[in-house]
mmCIF file of C-alpha atoms in Angstrom:
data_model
loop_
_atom_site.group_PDB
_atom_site.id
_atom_site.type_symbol
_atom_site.label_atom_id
_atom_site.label_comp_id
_atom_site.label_asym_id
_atom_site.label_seq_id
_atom_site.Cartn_x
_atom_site.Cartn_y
_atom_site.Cartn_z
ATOM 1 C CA UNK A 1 -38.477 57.562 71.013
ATOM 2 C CA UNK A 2 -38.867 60.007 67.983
ATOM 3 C CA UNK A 3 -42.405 60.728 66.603
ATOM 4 C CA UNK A 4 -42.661 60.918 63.091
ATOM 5 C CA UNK A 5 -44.201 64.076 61.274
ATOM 6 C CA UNK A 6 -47.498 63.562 58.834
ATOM 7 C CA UNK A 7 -45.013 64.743 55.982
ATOM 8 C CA UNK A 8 -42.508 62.007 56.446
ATOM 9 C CA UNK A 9 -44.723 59.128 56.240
ATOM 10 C CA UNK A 10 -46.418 60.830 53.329
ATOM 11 C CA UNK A 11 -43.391 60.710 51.505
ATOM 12 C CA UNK A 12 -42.185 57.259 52.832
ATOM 13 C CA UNK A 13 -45.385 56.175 51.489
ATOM 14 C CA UNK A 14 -44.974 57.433 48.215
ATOM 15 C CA UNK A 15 -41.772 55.912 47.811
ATOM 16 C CA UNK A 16 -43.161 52.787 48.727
ATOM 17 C CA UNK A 17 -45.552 52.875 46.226
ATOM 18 C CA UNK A 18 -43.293 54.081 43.295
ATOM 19 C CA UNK A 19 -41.153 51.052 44.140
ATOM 20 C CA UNK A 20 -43.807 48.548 44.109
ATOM 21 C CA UNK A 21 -45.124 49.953 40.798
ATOM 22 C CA UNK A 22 -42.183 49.871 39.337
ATOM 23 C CA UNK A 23 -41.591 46.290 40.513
ATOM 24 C CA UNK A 24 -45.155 45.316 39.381
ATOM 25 C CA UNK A 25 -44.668 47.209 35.809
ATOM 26 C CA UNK A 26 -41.613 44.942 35.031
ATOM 27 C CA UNK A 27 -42.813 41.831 36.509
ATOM 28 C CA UNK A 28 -45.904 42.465 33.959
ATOM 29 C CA UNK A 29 -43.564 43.225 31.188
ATOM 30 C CA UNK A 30 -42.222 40.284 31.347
ATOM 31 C CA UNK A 31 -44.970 38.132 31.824
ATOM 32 C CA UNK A 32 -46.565 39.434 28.770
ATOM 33 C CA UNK A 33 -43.500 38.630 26.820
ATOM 34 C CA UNK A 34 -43.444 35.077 28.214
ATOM 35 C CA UNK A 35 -47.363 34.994 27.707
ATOM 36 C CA UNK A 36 -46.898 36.080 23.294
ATOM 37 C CA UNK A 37 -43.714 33.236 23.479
ATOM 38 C CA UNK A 38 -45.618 30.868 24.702
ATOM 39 C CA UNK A 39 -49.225 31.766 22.393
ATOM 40 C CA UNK A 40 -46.461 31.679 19.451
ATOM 41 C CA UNK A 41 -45.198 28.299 20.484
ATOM 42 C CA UNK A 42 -48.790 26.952 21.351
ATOM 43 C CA UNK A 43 -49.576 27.923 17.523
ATOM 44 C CA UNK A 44 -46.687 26.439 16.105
ATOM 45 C CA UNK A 45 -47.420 23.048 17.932
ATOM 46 C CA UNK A 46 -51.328 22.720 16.481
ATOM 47 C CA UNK A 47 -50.062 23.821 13.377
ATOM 48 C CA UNK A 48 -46.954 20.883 13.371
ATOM 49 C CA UNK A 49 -50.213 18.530 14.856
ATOM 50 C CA UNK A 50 -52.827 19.465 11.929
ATOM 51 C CA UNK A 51 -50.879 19.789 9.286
ATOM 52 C CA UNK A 52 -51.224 17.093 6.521
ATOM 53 C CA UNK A 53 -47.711 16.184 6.157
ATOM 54 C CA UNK A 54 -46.036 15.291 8.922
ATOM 55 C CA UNK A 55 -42.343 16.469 9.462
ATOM 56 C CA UNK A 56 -39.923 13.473 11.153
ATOM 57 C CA UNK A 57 -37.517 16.293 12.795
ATOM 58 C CA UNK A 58 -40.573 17.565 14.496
ATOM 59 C CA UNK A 59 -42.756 14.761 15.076
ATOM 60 C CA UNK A 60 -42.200 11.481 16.501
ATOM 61 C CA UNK A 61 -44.562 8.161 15.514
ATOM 62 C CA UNK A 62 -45.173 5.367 18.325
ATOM 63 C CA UNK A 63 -47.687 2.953 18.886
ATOM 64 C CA UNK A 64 -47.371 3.516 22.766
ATOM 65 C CA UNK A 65 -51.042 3.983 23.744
ATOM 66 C CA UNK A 66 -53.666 1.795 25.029
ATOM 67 C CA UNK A 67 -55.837 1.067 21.898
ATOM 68 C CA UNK A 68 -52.876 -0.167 20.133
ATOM 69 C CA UNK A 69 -51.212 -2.157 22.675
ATOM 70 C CA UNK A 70 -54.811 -4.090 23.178
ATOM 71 C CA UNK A 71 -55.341 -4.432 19.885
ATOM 72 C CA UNK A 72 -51.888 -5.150 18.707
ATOM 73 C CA UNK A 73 -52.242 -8.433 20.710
ATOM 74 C CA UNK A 74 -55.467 -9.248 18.575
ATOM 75 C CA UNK A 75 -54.082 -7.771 15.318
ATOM 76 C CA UNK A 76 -50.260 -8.624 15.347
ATOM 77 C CA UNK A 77 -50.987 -12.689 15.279
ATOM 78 C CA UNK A 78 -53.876 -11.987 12.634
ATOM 79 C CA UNK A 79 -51.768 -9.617 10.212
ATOM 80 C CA UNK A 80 -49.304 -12.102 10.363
ATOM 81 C CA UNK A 81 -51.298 -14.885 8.866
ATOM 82 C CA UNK A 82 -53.322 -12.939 6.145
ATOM 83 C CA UNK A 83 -51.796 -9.702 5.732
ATOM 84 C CA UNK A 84 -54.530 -7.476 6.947
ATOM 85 C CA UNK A 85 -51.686 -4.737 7.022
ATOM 86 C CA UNK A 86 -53.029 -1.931 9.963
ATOM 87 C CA UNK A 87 -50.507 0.124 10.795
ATOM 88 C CA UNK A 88 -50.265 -0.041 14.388
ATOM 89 C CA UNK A 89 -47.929 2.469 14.458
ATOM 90 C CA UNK A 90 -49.827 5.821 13.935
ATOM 91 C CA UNK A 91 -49.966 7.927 17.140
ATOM 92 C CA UNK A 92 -48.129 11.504 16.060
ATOM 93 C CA UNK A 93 -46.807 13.189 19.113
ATOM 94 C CA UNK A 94 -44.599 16.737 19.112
ATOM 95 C CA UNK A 95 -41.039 16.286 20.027
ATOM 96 C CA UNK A 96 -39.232 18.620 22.733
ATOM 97 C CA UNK A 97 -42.324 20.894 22.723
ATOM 98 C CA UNK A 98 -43.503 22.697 26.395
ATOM 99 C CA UNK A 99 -46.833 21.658 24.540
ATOM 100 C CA UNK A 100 -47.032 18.509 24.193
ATOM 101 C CA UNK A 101 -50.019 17.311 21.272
ATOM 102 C CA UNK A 102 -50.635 13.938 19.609
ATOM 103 C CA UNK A 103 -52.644 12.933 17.028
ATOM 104 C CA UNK A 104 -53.911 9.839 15.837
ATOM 105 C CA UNK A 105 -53.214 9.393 12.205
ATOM 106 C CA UNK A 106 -56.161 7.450 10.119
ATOM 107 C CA UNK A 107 -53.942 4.911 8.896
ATOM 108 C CA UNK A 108 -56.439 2.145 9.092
ATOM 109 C CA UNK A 109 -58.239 3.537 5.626
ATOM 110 C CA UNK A 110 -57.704 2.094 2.499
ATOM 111 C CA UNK A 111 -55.484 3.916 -0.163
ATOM 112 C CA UNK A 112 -57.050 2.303 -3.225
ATOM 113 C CA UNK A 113 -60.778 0.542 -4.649
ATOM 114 C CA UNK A 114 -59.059 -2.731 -4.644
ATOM 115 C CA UNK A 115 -58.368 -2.320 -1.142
ATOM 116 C CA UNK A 116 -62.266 -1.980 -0.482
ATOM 117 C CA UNK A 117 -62.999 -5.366 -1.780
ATOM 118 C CA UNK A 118 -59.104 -7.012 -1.047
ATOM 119 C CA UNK A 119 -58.747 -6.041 2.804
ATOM 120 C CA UNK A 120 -61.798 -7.246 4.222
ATOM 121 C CA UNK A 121 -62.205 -10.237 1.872
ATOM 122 C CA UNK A 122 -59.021 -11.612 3.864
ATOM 123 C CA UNK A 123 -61.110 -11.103 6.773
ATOM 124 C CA UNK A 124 -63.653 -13.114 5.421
ATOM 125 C CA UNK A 125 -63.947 -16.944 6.008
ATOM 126 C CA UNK A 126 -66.131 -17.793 2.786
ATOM 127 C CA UNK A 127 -63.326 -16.109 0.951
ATOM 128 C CA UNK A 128 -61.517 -19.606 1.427
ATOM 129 C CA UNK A 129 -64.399 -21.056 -0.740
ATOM 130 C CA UNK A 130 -63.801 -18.772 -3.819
ATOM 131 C CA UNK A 131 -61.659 -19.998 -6.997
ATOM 132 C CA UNK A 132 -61.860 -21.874 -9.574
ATOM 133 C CA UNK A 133 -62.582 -25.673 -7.977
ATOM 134 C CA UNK A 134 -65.440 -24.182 -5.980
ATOM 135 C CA UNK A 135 -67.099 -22.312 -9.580
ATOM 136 C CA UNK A 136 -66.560 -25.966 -10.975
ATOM 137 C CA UNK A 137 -68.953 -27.731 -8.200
ATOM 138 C CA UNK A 138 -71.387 -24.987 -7.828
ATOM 139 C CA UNK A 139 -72.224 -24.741 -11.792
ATOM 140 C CA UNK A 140 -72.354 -28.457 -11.534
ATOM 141 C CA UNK A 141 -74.647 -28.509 -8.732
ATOM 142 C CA UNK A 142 -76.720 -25.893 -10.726
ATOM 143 C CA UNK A 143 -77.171 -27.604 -13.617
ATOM 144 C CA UNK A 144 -78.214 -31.134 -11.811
ATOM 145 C CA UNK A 145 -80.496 -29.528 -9.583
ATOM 146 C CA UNK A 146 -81.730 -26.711 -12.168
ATOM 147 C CA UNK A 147 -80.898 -24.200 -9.384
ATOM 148 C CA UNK A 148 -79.763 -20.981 -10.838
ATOM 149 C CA UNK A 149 -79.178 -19.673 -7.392
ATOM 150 C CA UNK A 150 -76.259 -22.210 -6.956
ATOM 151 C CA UNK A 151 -74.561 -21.590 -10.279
ATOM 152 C CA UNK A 152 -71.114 -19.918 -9.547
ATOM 153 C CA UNK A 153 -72.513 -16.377 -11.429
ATOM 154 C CA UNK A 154 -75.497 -15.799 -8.562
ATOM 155 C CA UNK A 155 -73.531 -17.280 -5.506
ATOM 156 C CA UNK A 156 -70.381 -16.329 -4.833
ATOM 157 C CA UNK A 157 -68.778 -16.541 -1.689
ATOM 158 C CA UNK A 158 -66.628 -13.792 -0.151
ATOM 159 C CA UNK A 159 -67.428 -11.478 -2.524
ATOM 160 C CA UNK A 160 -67.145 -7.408 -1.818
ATOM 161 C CA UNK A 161 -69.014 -4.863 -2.935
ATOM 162 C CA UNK A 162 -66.651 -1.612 -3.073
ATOM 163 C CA UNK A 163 -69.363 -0.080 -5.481
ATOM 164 C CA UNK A 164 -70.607 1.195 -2.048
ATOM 165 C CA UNK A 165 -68.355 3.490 -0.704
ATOM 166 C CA UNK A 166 -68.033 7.256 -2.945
ATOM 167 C CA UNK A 167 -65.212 7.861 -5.021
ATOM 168 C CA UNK A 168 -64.152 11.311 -2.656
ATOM 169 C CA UNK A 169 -64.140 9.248 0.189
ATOM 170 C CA UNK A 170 -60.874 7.267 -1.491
ATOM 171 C CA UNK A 171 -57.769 8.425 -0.820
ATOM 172 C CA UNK A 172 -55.430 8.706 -3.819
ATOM 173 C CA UNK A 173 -51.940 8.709 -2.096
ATOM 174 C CA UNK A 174 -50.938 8.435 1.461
ATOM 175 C CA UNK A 175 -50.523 12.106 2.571
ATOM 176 C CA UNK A 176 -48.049 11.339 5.359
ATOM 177 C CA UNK A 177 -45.837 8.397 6.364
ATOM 178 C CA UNK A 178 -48.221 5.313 7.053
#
């Protein structure tokens, strides 16, 4: 059995070491490349998932997710009887991205001031009571009873208000695809 001198293993150890640094150096050169890549595609994906308009090539719409599917069995039968018309599909999700995001899209807002007062009216049941027939009775039920309250100008059923809601808080135009 051979003994080894001090100045051997002094040497093997250095050579050791140089190896594993340079291992170590490379290894951390290219985790730091991976590491910008993937801060670059991290970016790209919250700017594809904030941006206003949304892009079809990059984005995908679905209504796969858990408030929809519970509410779609409330809403679908509704919307189909008086046209309520919420989009049920507005979840936004990132297509073929190691980040996956989704957003969900406030599609349920109204576009216009006639859809203040128009949407929920449907919603309404005393809506069913408005029109012409029902003005008839009630300013003939005001007059005989000398009720203003009754007349079809003070009482009017189903009615409205839209004067409540700002004028910024209105959307002009749908910004993406609703």
């Amino acid at each position: 059995m051979k003994k080894f001198s001090n100045g051997q293993a002094v040497i093997e150890f250095l050579i050791s070491i140089s190896f594993l640094v340079v291992i170590i150096g490379s290894a951390f050169n290219e985790l730091m490349i991976s590491q910008k890549n993937s801060e670059k595609e991290l970016i790209n994906a919250r700017n594809l998932i904030w941006n206003s308009h949304f892009d079809g090539e990059f984005m995908l719409k679905s209504d796969d997710y858990r408030l929809a599917r519970r509410l779609g069995i409330i809403i679908s039968p509704i919307d189909q009887i008086i046209n309520i018309d919420l989009p049920m599909k507005n979840l936004w999700q990132t297509r073929e991205n190691y980040f996956a995001m989704a957003k969900l899209s406030d599609g349920w807002e109204t576009k216009s001031r006639d859809g203040l007062s128009n949407r929920p009216a449907r919603l309404v049941i005393n809506n069913v009571l408005s029109g012409s027939i029902t003005n008839v009775i009630q300013d003939g039920l005001g007059s005989l009873f000398l009720s203003r309250e009754l007349r079809s100008g003070s009482l009017s059923f189903g009615h409205i208000d839209s004067d409540v809601v700002p004028d910024e808080a209105l959307l002009e135009e749908c910004s993406y695809d609703c």
